[in-house]
Short mmCIF file of C-alpha atoms in Angstrom, two decimals:
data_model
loop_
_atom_site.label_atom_id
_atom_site.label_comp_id
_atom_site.label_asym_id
_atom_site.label_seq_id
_atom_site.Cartn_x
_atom_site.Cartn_y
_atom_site.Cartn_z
CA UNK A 1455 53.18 114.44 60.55
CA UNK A 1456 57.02 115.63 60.68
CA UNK A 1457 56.52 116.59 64.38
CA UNK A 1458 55.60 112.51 65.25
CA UNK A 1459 59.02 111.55 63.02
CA UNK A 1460 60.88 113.90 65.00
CA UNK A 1461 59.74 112.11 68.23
CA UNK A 1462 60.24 108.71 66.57
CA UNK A 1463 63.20 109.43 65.56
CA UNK A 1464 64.82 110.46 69.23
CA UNK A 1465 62.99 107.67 70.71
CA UNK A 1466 64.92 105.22 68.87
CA UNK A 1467 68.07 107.68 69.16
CA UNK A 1468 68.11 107.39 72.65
CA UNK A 1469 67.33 103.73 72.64
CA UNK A 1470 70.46 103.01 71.03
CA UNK A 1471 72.70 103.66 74.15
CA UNK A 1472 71.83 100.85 75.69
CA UNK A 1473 74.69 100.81 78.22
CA UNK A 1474 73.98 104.52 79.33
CA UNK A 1475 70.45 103.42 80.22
CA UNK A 1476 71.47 100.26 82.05
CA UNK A 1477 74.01 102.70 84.54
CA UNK A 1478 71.12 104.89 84.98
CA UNK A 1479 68.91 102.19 85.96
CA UNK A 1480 71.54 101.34 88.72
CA UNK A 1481 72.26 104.70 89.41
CA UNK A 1482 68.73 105.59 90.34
CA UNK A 1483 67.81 102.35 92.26
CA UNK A 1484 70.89 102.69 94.34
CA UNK A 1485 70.01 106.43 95.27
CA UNK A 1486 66.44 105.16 95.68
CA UNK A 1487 67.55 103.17 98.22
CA UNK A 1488 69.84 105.65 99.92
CA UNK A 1489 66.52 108.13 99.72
CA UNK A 1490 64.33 105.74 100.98
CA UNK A 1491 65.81 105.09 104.17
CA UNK A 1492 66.53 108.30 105.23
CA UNK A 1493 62.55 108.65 104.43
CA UNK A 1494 61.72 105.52 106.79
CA UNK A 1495 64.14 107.53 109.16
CA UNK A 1496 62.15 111.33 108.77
CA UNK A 1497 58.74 109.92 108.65
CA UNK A 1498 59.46 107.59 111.59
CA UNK A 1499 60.59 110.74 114.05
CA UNK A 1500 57.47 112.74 112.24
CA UNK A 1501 54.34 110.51 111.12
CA UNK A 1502 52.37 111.86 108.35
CA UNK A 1503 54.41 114.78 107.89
CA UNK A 1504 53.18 116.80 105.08
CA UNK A 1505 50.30 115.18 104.99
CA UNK A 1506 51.83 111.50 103.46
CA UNK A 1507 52.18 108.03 105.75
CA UNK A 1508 55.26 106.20 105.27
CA UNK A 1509 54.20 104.68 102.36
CA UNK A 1510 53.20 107.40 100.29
CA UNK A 1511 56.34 109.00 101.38
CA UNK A 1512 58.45 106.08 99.61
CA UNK A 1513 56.34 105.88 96.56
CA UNK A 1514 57.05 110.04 96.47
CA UNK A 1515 61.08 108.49 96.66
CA UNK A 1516 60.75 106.08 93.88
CA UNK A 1517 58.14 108.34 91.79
CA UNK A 1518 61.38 110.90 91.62
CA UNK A 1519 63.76 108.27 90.72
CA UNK A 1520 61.40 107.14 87.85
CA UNK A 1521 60.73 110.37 86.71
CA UNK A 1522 64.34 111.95 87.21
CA UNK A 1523 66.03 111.06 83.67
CA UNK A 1524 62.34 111.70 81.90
CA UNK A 1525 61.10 114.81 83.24
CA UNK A 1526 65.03 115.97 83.58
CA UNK A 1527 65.05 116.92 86.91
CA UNK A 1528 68.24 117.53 86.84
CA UNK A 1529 68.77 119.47 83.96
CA UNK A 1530 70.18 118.70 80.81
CA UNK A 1531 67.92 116.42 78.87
CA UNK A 1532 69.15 117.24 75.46
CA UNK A 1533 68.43 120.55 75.96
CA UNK A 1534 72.54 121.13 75.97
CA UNK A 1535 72.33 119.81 72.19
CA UNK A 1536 70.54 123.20 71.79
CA UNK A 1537 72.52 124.98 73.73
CA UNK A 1538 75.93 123.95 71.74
CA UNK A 1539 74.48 124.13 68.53
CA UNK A 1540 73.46 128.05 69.48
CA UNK A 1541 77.50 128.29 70.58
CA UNK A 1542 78.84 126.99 67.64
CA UNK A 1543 76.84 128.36 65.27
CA UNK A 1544 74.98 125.61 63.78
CA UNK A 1545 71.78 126.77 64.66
CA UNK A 1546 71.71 128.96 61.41
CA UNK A 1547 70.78 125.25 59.55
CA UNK A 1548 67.77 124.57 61.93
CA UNK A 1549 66.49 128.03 61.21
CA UNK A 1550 66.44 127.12 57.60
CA UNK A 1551 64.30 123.38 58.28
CA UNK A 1552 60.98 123.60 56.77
CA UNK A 1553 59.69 123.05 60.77
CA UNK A 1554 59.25 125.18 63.90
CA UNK A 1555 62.15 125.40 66.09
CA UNK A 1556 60.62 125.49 69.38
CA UNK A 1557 58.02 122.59 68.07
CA UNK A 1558 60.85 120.59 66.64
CA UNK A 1559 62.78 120.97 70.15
CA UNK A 1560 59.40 119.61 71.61
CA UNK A 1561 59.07 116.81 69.90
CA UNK A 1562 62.35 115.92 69.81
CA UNK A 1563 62.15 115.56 73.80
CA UNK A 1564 59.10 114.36 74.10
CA UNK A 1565 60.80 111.23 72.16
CA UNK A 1566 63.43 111.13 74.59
CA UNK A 1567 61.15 111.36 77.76
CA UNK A 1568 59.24 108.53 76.67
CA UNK A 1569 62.62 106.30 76.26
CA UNK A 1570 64.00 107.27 79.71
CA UNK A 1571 60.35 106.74 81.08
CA UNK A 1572 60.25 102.81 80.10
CA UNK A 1573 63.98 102.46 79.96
CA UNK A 1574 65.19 103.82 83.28
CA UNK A 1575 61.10 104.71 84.77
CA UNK A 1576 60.00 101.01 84.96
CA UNK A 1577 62.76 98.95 86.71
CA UNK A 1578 63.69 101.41 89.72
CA UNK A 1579 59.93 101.76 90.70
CA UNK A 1580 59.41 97.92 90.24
CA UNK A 1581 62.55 96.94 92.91
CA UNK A 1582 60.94 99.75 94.83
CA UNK A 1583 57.59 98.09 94.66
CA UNK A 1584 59.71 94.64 95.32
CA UNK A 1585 61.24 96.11 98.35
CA UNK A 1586 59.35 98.92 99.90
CA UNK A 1587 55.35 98.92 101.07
CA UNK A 1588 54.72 101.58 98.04
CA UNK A 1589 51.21 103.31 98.16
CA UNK A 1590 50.66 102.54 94.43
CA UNK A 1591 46.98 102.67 92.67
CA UNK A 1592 45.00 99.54 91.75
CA UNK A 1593 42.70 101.33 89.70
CA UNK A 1594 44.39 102.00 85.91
CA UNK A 1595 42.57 105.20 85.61
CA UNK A 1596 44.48 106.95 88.08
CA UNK A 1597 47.80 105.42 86.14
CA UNK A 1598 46.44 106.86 83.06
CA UNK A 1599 45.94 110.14 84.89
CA UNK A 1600 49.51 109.70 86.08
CA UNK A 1601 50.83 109.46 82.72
CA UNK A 1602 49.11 112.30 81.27
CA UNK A 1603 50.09 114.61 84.61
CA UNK A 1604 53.59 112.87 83.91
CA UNK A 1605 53.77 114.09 79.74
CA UNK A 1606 52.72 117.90 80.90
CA UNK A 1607 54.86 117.79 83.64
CA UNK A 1608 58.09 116.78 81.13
CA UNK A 1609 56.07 119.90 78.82
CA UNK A 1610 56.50 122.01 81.68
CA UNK A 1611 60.66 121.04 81.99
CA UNK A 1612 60.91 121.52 78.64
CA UNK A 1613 59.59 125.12 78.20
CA UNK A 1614 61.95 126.20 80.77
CA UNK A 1615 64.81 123.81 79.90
CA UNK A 1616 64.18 125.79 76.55
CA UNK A 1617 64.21 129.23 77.43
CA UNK A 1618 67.71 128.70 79.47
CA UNK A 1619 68.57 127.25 75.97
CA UNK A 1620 67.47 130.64 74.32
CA UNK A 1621 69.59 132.64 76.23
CA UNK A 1622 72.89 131.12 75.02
CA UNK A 1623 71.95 133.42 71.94
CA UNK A 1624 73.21 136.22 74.16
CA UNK A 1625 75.34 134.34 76.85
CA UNK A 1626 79.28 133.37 75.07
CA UNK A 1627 78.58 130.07 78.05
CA UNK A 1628 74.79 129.55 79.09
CA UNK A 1629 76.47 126.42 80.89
CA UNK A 1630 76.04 128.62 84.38
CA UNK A 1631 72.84 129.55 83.67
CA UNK A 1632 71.86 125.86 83.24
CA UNK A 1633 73.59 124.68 86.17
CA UNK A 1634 71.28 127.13 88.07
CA UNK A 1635 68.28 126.12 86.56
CA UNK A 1636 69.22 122.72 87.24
CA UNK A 1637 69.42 123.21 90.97
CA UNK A 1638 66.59 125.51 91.05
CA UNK A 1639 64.31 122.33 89.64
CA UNK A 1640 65.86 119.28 91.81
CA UNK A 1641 64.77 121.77 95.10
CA UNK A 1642 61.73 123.67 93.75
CA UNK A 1643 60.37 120.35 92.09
CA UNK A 1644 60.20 118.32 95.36
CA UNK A 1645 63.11 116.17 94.10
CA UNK A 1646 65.18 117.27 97.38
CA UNK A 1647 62.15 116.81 99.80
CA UNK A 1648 58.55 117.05 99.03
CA UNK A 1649 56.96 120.51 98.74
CA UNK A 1650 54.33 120.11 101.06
CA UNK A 1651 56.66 119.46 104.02
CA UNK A 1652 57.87 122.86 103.16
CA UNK A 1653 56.66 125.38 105.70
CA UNK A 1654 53.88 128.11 105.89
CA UNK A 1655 53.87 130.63 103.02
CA UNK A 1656 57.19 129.23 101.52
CA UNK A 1657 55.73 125.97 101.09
CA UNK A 1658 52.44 127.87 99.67
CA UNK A 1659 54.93 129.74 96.73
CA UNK A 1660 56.99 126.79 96.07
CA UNK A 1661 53.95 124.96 95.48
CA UNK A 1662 52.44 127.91 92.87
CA UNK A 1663 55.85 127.58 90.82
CA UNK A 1664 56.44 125.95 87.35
CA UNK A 1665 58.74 123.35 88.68
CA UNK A 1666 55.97 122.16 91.30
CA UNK A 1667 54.37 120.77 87.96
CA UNK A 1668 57.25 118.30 87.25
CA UNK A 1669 57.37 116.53 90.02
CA UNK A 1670 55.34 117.38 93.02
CA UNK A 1671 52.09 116.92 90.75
CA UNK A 1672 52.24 113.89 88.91
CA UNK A 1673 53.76 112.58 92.64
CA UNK A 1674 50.61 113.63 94.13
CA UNK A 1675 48.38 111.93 91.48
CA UNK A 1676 50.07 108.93 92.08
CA UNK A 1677 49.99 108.31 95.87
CA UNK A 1678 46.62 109.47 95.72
CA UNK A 1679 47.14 112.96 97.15
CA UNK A 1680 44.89 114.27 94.51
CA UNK A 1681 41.62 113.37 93.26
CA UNK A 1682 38.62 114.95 91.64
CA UNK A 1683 38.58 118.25 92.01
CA UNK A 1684 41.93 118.92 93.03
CA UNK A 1685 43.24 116.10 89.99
CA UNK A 1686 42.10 118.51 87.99
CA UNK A 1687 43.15 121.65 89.02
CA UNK A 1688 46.29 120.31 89.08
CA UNK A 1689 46.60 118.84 85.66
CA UNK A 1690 45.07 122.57 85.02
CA UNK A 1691 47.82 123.84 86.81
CA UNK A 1692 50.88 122.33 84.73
CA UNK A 1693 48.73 122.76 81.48
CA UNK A 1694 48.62 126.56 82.12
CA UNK A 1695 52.47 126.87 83.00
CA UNK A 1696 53.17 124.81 79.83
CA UNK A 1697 51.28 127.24 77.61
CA UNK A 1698 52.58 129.70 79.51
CA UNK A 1699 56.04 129.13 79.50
CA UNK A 1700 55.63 127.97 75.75
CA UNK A 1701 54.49 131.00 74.84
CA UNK A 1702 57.34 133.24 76.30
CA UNK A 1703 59.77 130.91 74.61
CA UNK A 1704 58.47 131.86 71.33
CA UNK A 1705 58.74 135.26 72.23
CA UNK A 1706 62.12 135.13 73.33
CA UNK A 1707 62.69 132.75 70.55
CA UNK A 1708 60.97 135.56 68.02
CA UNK A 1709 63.94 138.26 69.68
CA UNK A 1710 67.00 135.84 69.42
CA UNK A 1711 66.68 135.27 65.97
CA UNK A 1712 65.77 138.71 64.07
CA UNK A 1713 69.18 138.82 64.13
CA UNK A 1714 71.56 135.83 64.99
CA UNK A 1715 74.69 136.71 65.75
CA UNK A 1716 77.06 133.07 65.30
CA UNK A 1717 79.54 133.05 68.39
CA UNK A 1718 81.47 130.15 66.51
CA UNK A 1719 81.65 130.98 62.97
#
């Protein structure tokens, strides 16, 4: 299936820049680190605040750091491939593949997320785990959960990555439109502080967002936060902002190109 070569095919893409993935693997740890400590610091002045202990709340820390290049919490993720080629005008050629733009687009990042998963996921997490008493699962079902939350939660970033994307059809410079979106996720995903320290009804709508499912979720699944009946309702809960979020990206996707309009050429 062309959709499984396309995901192949940016998984060993990706795994080519070797160097990039070894100064992300720093970066993160080091921030880790920095994160951590000012975590050991909050929880120690409030214990069990939001409803973690300590440990939880540093398995939350290096969960993010895992997660940040994979799920693009952040931003970007190859999503401002899309965004240039829409610019420049080359985005008249991938109209004309024999495949589904948006589906291409998917699988093309769901390739990547799986690189930056094992590539820059696994070592920050482990010298967490070396370092830090993490709250991490001894059974593997609820790391199997984890990883599925974790691949609808990168779903869920992609649909919206994709639909900032999609406006660069009408934008001359979707680059502050991205930067937004990018800042709107690292807060609204947990990546800042963890949602459910947020207070009252605030912490209530944050946690009803998309970007909850990204990060906050899977998180959750991990530490152990959620099982049975709320493990599924919130695997439920990304699954239904990925379709939904899917499905207004082909709409807008259906608008943009009745008539492209080349900004470049």
């Amino acid at each position: 299936m062309w959709s499984v070569a396309v995901a192949a095919g940016s998984f060993r893409r990706y795994a080519t820049y070797r160097i990039a993935t070894v100064a992300g693997v720093f970066t993160n740890t080091v921030f880790g680190f920095i994160v951590a400590y000012t975590y050991i610091a909050l929880w120690d002045a409030r214990p069990h605040l939001g409803g973690y202990d300590q440990a939880q709340a540093l398995t939350f820390v290096w969960t993010a750091q895992a997660l940040l290049a994979a799920s693009a919490l952040m931003a970007g993720g190859g999503i401002d491939e899309l965004q240039e080629r829409i610019r420049s005008g080359d985005i008249a050629v991938d109209l004309y593949r024999p495949a589904d733009l948006q589906l291409w687009w998917l699988a093309a990042d769901l390739g990547r997320a799986a690189l930056q998963l094992i590539g820059r996921g696994v070592a920050p997490m482990a010298v967490g785990a070396l370092v830090f008493p993490l709250a991490l699962p001894s059974d593997p079902l609820t790391w199997g959960w984890f990883l599925l939350s974790v691949t609808l939660g990168v779903v869920v970033s992609f649909a919206l990555r994709y639909l900032v994307a999609l406006a660069s059809f009408w934008l001359l410079d979707g680059s502050g439109l991205a930067l937004i979106s990018g800042l709107a996720c690292m807060f609204f995903s947990g990546m800042v502080l963890p949602l459910r320290v947020f207070p009252g009804d605030f912490g209530a709508l944050a946690q009803l967002l998309p970007w909850a499912g990204i990060l906050q979720v899977p998180a959750d699944v991990l530490v152990g936060a959620r099982s049975g009946a709320t493990l599924a309702s919130g695997l439920l809960f990304q699954a239904a902002w990925g379709v939904a979020l899917l499905a207004l990206g082909r709409l807008v996707q259906t608008a943009a190109t009745r008539k492209v309009v080349v900004h470049g050429g």
